[in-house]
């Protein structure tokens, strides 16, 4: 957008604010949620009283401040990305961090929606909600969950040895026993299931032999896909690899990183009951690598997405409900980020990891 165009839009916004907000009788000025209005250059042109109280700057200071003065620098690039998307002309909601005058940052949930003037977007309403308390509760909850995970992993470890013994003796008895073996088979398959749950649970424990080293992402993904090959072939799934050009490394634990992608690819395969295309994509962007596992399966409905990280939450008859939780923990430990985008056409799991030189 050129300068004159920007000036024109900013002028239109001034008129809009003057007519619609800046008056005592306007409904918006009485809004009890903190909100401000920014123009297309990202400048604050109106701040309501509640917002002034929240930010603790004077109204005069706030006027002409920029989005970059409000949002803390580490949250800024993500935040600006949301604002730039505003051209889509719709309501946008996201979490971010803002700075107050005394300097302490707080967590906020931000809702923005465009201001239309003669069918043109001339600025944005930005409504803030202080979510410091909610964040703190979430943190406490995840600490509790981590503690529960440790406990479960410890128990899993204890149960594994007796289960192995039981399985061994069962096989002995099965060998000696003649005739009907149906019950034995059931016991055996149930023991196998217990074993697979225990194996996944044990990953939850802080692993003792964690080994951080430089990992070539392309190599890692190739190894994982080789591991999964028999399953993709069996399910009639065509794997499309879009990471051949990738030449980046991360610092991480190889087994844990493999576990992450195995979990996602397994889920993708399981979601594509009638086969189809599975895309594994790797993109090098700035200081990070974005790895996407894209399936064309059933998709994840919102009510399931909300619970996806709960331990043992599964929609599958033979699922363990631990894959997403464990992958999440590993990604967090590797300072990565996870994005899940899903609709009825399929699911895209995006893992962003910091790269190393
Ligand atoms: P499990 O695979 O053992 O069920 P997970 O933690 O891996 O456990 O996944 C939890 C649930 O999330 C699954 O049961 C499924 O409903 C849903 N899910 C995860 N990934 C996908 C996907 N790619 N497509 C559709 N649903 C998925
Ligand atoms: Mg799974």
Short mmCIF file of N, CA and C in Angstrom, two decimals, residues 1-9:
data_model
loop_
_atom_site.label_atom_id
_atom_site.label_comp_id
_atom_site.label_asym_id
_atom_site.label_seq_id
_atom_site.Cartn_x
_atom_site.Cartn_y
_atom_site.Cartn_z
N UNK A 1 0.85 -1.20 0.00
CA UNK A 1 0.00 0.00 0.00
C UNK A 1 0.89 1.25 0.00
N UNK A 2 0.62 2.19 -0.90
CA UNK A 2 1.48 3.38 -0.91
C UNK A 2 1.08 4.38 0.17
N UNK A 3 1.93 5.42 0.31
CA UNK A 3 1.77 6.37 1.41
C UNK A 3 0.43 7.13 1.33
N UNK A 4 0.11 7.59 0.13
CA UNK A 4 -1.11 8.37 -0.03
C UNK A 4 -2.35 7.55 0.31
N UNK A 5 -2.31 6.30 -0.14
CA UNK A 5 -3.41 5.40 0.12
C UNK A 5 -3.57 5.22 1.64
N UNK A 6 -2.43 5.02 2.32
CA UNK A 6 -2.43 4.85 3.77
C UNK A 6 -3.00 6.08 4.45
N UNK A 7 -2.58 7.25 3.97
CA UNK A 7 -3.04 8.53 4.52
C UNK A 7 -4.56 8.65 4.39
N UNK A 8 -5.03 8.25 3.21
CA UNK A 8 -6.46 8.37 2.94
C UNK A 8 -7.26 7.46 3.89
N UNK A 9 -6.75 6.22 4.05
CA UNK A 9 -7.45 5.28 4.94
C UNK A 9 -7.42 5.79 6.38
#
